[in-house]
CSV table of C-alpha atoms in Angstrom, one decimal:
chain,number,residue,atom,x,y,z
A,1,GLN,CA,-13.0,-12.3,-15.4
A,2,LYS,CA,-11.6,-10.0,-12.7
A,3,GLU,CA,-13.5,-6.7,-12.4
A,4,VAL,CA,-10.4,-4.5,-12.7
A,5,GLU,CA,-7.2,-5.7,-14.3
A,6,GLN,CA,-3.8,-4.2,-14.4
A,7,ASN,CA,-0.4,-5.6,-15.5
A,8,SER,CA,1.3,-6.3,-12.2
A,9,GLY,CA,4.7,-5.4,-13.7
A,10,PRO,CA,7.2,-4.6,-12.6
A,11,LEU,CA,7.4,-1.8,-15.2
A,12,SER,CA,10.9,-0.3,-15.4
A,13,VAL,CA,11.6,2.9,-17.3
A,14,PRO,CA,14.7,5.2,-17.4
A,15,GLU,CA,14.5,8.7,-15.8
A,16,GLY,CA,13.0,11.2,-18.2
A,17,ALA,CA,11.0,8.6,-20.2
A,18,ILE,CA,7.2,8.3,-20.4
A,19,ALA,CA,5.7,5.6,-18.2
A,20,SER,CA,2.4,4.1,-19.5
A,21,LEU,CA,0.1,2.3,-17.1
A,22,ASN,CA,-3.0,0.4,-18.2
A,23,CYS,CA,-6.2,-0.8,-16.7
A,24,THR,CA,-9.3,-2.6,-18.0
A,25,TYR,CA,-12.6,-3.0,-16.3
A,26,SER,CA,-15.6,-5.3,-16.7
A,27,ASP,CA,-18.6,-3.3,-15.5
A,28,ARG,CA,-19.9,-1.2,-18.4
A,29,GLY,CA,-21.9,0.9,-15.9
A,30,SER,CA,-18.8,2.2,-14.2
A,31,GLN,CA,-19.0,6.0,-13.6
A,32,SER,CA,-15.6,7.2,-12.3
A,33,PHE,CA,-12.1,6.1,-12.6
A,34,PHE,CA,-9.2,6.8,-10.2
A,35,TRP,CA,-5.5,6.5,-10.2
A,36,TYR,CA,-3.8,6.1,-6.8
A,37,ARG,CA,0.0,6.0,-6.1
A,38,GLN,CA,1.1,3.9,-3.2
A,39,TYR,CA,4.6,4.0,-1.9
A,40,SER,CA,5.8,0.9,0.0
A,41,GLY,CA,4.4,0.8,3.5
A,42,LYS,CA,2.1,3.8,2.9
A,43,SER,CA,-1.5,4.3,2.1
A,44,PRO,CA,-2.8,5.1,-1.4
A,45,GLU,CA,-2.6,8.7,-2.5
A,46,LEU,CA,-5.0,10.0,-5.1
A,47,ILE,CA,-3.3,11.3,-8.2
A,48,MET,CA,-6.1,11.8,-10.7
A,49,PHE,CA,-9.7,10.9,-11.4
A,50,ILE,CA,-11.5,10.9,-14.7
A,51,TYR,CA,-15.1,10.3,-15.6
A,52,SER,CA,-15.5,11.6,-19.2
A,53,ASN,CA,-14.1,9.9,-22.3
A,54,GLY,CA,-10.9,11.4,-23.5
A,55,ASP,CA,-7.8,12.8,-21.9
A,56,LYS,CA,-7.3,14.7,-18.6
A,57,GLU,CA,-4.0,16.3,-17.9
A,58,ASP,CA,-2.5,17.4,-14.6
A,59,GLY,CA,1.1,18.4,-14.7
A,60,ARG,CA,3.2,15.4,-15.7
A,61,PHE,CA,0.2,13.1,-15.5
A,62,THR,CA,-2.4,12.3,-18.1
A,63,ALA,CA,-5.3,10.0,-17.6
A,64,GLN,CA,-7.0,8.6,-20.6
A,65,LEU,CA,-10.5,7.0,-20.6
A,66,ASN,CA,-12.2,5.0,-23.4
A,67,LYS,CA,-15.5,3.7,-22.1
A,68,ALA,CA,-16.3,1.8,-25.3
A,69,SER,CA,-13.2,-0.2,-24.9
A,70,GLN,CA,-13.5,-0.3,-21.1
A,71,TYR,CA,-10.0,1.0,-20.8
A,72,VAL,CA,-8.3,3.6,-18.7
A,73,SER,CA,-4.6,4.5,-18.7
A,74,LEU,CA,-2.2,6.8,-16.9
A,75,LEU,CA,0.8,8.4,-18.6
A,76,ILE,CA,3.6,9.9,-16.6
A,77,ARG,CA,5.8,12.2,-18.6
A,78,ASP,CA,9.4,13.0,-17.7
A,79,SER,CA,9.5,10.1,-15.2
A,80,GLN,CA,11.5,10.7,-12.0
A,81,PRO,CA,12.9,8.3,-9.5
A,82,SER,CA,10.4,9.6,-7.0
A,83,ASP,CA,7.6,8.3,-9.2
A,84,SER,CA,8.8,4.7,-8.3
A,85,ALA,CA,5.7,3.2,-6.6
A,86,THR,CA,2.8,0.9,-7.1
A,87,TYR,CA,0.0,2.5,-9.1
A,88,LEU,CA,-3.5,1.4,-8.4
A,89,CYS,CA,-6.4,1.7,-10.8
A,90,ALA,CA,-9.8,2.0,-9.1
A,91,VAL,CA,-13.3,2.1,-10.6
A,92,LYS,CA,-16.5,3.3,-9.1
A,93,GLY,CA,-19.6,1.6,-10.5
A,94,ALA,CA,-23.1,2.9,-11.1
A,95,ARG,CA,-24.7,3.8,-7.8
A,96,ARG,CA,-26.7,0.8,-6.6
A,97,GLY,CA,-28.3,1.7,-3.3
A,98,GLY,CA,-26.1,4.6,-3.0
A,99,SER,CA,-22.9,2.8,-2.3
A,100,GLU,CA,-19.7,4.5,-3.5
A,101,LYS,CA,-17.7,1.3,-3.5
A,102,LEU,CA,-14.3,1.5,-5.3
A,103,VAL,CA,-13.1,-1.7,-7.0
A,104,PHE,CA,-9.3,-1.8,-7.3
A,105,GLY,CA,-6.9,-3.6,-9.5
A,106,LYS,CA,-3.9,-5.3,-7.9
A,107,GLY,CA,-1.6,-2.5,-9.0
A,108,THR,CA,1.4,-2.0,-11.3
A,109,LYS,CA,4.8,-1.6,-9.7
A,110,LEU,CA,6.8,1.1,-11.5
A,111,THR,CA,10.5,1.6,-11.1
A,112,VAL,CA,12.2,4.7,-12.6
A,113,ASN,CA,15.9,4.1,-13.0
A,114,PRO,CA,18.2,7.1,-12.6
B,1,GLU,CA,-2.5,15.5,4.0
B,2,THR,CA,-5.9,14.2,3.3
B,3,GLY,CA,-7.6,15.2,6.5
B,4,VAL,CA,-8.5,11.6,7.2
B,5,THR,CA,-6.9,10.3,10.4
B,6,GLN,CA,-6.8,6.7,11.6
B,7,SER,CA,-5.7,5.0,14.8
B,8,PRO,CA,-3.9,3.1,15.8
B,9,THR,CA,-1.3,3.0,13.1
B,10,HIS,CA,0.2,-0.4,14.0
B,11,LEU,CA,-1.1,-3.2,16.3
B,12,ILE,CA,-0.5,-6.8,17.0
B,13,LYS,CA,-3.3,-9.1,18.1
B,14,THR,CA,-3.6,-12.8,18.9
B,15,ARG,CA,-5.8,-15.1,16.9
B,16,GLY,CA,-9.3,-15.1,18.4
B,17,GLN,CA,-9.1,-11.7,19.9
B,18,GLN,CA,-11.2,-8.6,18.9
B,19,VAL,CA,-9.9,-5.3,17.5
B,20,THR,CA,-11.4,-1.9,17.0
B,21,LEU,CA,-9.9,0.6,14.5
B,22,ARG,CA,-10.9,4.2,14.4
B,23,CYS,CA,-11.2,6.8,11.7
B,24,SER,CA,-12.0,10.5,11.6
B,25,SER,CA,-13.1,11.7,8.2
B,26,GLN,CA,-12.2,14.8,6.3
B,27,SER,CA,-14.2,17.9,7.4
B,28,GLY,CA,-17.5,18.1,5.5
B,29,HIS,CA,-17.4,14.5,4.4
B,30,ASN,CA,-20.4,12.4,5.4
B,31,THR,CA,-19.4,9.1,4.0
B,32,VAL,CA,-16.8,6.7,5.3
B,33,SER,CA,-15.7,3.5,3.7
B,34,TRP,CA,-13.4,0.8,5.0
B,35,TYR,CA,-11.0,-1.3,2.9
B,36,GLN,CA,-8.7,-4.2,3.6
B,37,GLN,CA,-5.4,-4.4,1.7
B,38,ALA,CA,-3.5,-7.6,2.0
B,39,LEU,CA,0.2,-7.7,1.0
B,40,GLY,CA,0.6,-7.5,-2.7
B,41,GLN,CA,-3.1,-6.9,-3.4
B,42,GLY,CA,-5.3,-4.0,-4.1
B,43,PRO,CA,-7.6,-2.7,-1.4
B,44,GLN,CA,-10.9,-4.7,-1.0
B,45,PHE,CA,-14.1,-2.9,0.0
B,46,ILE,CA,-15.4,-4.0,3.4
B,47,PHE,CA,-18.4,-1.6,3.9
B,48,GLN,CA,-19.5,2.0,3.7
B,49,TYR,CA,-21.4,4.2,6.1
B,50,TYR,CA,-23.5,7.2,5.1
B,51,ARG,CA,-25.1,9.3,7.8
B,52,GLU,CA,-24.6,6.7,10.4
B,53,GLU,CA,-26.1,3.8,8.4
B,54,GLU,CA,-24.4,1.0,6.6
B,55,ASN,CA,-24.8,1.7,2.9
B,56,GLY,CA,-23.1,-1.1,1.1
B,57,ARG,CA,-21.0,-4.1,2.1
B,58,GLY,CA,-18.4,-6.2,0.3
B,59,ASN,CA,-17.7,-9.9,0.6
B,60,PHE,CA,-16.7,-10.0,4.3
B,61,PRO,CA,-18.2,-12.1,7.1
B,62,PRO,CA,-20.4,-10.7,9.8
B,63,ARG,CA,-17.5,-10.6,12.3
B,64,PHE,CA,-16.5,-7.5,10.4
B,65,SER,CA,-18.8,-4.8,11.7
B,66,GLY,CA,-18.7,-1.0,12.0
B,67,LEU,CA,-20.3,2.2,13.3
B,68,GLN,CA,-20.5,5.7,12.2
B,69,PHE,CA,-21.1,8.5,14.7
B,70,PRO,CA,-23.0,11.8,14.4
B,71,ASN,CA,-19.7,13.6,13.7
B,72,TYR,CA,-19.1,11.1,10.8
B,73,SER,CA,-16.2,9.5,12.5
B,74,SER,CA,-16.2,5.7,12.3
B,75,GLU,CA,-15.1,2.4,13.8
B,76,LEU,CA,-14.3,-0.9,12.3
B,77,ASN,CA,-14.6,-3.9,14.6
B,78,VAL,CA,-13.3,-7.3,13.8
B,79,ASN,CA,-14.2,-10.2,16.1
B,80,ALA,CA,-12.6,-13.7,16.4
B,81,LEU,CA,-9.4,-12.6,14.6
B,82,GLU,CA,-7.9,-15.0,12.1
B,83,LEU,CA,-4.3,-15.0,10.8
B,84,ASP,CA,-5.6,-14.0,7.3
B,85,ASP,CA,-7.0,-10.8,8.8
B,86,SER,CA,-3.4,-9.5,8.9
B,87,ALA,CA,-3.5,-6.5,6.5
B,88,LEU,CA,-3.5,-2.8,6.1
B,89,TYR,CA,-6.9,-1.4,7.0
B,90,LEU,CA,-7.8,1.8,5.2
B,91,CYS,CA,-10.5,4.3,5.9
B,92,ALA,CA,-11.7,6.5,3.1
B,93,SER,CA,-13.9,9.5,3.3
B,94,SER,CA,-16.0,11.3,0.7
B,95,PHE,CA,-19.0,13.5,0.3
B,96,GLY,CA,-21.5,10.7,-0.4
B,97,GLN,CA,-24.4,10.6,-2.7
B,98,ALA,CA,-22.6,13.0,-5.0
B,99,ARG,CA,-21.7,13.4,-8.6
B,100,SER,CA,-19.5,11.1,-10.6
B,101,GLY,CA,-16.5,13.3,-10.0
B,102,ASN,CA,-16.6,12.9,-6.3
B,103,THR,CA,-13.1,12.2,-5.0
B,104,ILE,CA,-12.3,9.7,-2.3
B,105,TYR,CA,-9.4,10.2,0.1
B,106,PHE,CA,-7.6,7.6,2.2
B,107,GLY,CA,-6.2,7.9,5.7
B,108,GLU,CA,-2.7,6.6,6.5
B,109,GLY,CA,-4.1,3.2,7.5
B,110,SER,CA,-3.9,0.8,10.4
B,111,TRP,CA,-1.5,-2.1,10.1
B,112,LEU,CA,-2.9,-5.1,11.8
B,113,THR,CA,-0.8,-8.2,12.5
B,114,VAL,CA,-2.5,-11.3,13.9
B,115,VAL,CA,-0.3,-13.9,15.4
């Protein structure tokens, strides 16, 4: 089983719709969860992080975490064409020896159609 | 802008050569991590440096090595380059040994092509 799994997509939604991106992880000791957006040819850009169960909202973005189900999601409301990118889920495990290693999924490619 | 700067941005090397990539971390950040991102994949953790010492390593061979300097800038060195080393190399900085909510920011990356 892969450590962090995402649907590779592509996920296609119309402009103005809600885009839902999902991620599951295998390490129950994981502490922090990150969503990065990556435009083609660019480096990952941090959108949100979450480390407590429940929802965390920031503008049009909502991250949801369910540690019991080992599941984290990202909702994008009122999707815009500029949201078209690959979204990477990253998980930081329990600190073993102090390393702050992030484990990434392969990413979900989102296309928002005008 | 994340405050993490990397150089060079693009480079082409020949198989068997050596390469050095550089990273300046965000002001106040004492931890630098390096990741390799192959095309179509998520970034893979290479190693991390905290206060000038390696503090965690991923599944990469010893020909991948690094340094962190007193000002917390860092270098990634790759010897005996192979074609499969062609990738985007990302540097990430953070304030290490911190709480769960510590955020991790990436630089713009260095695109390495091995021919």
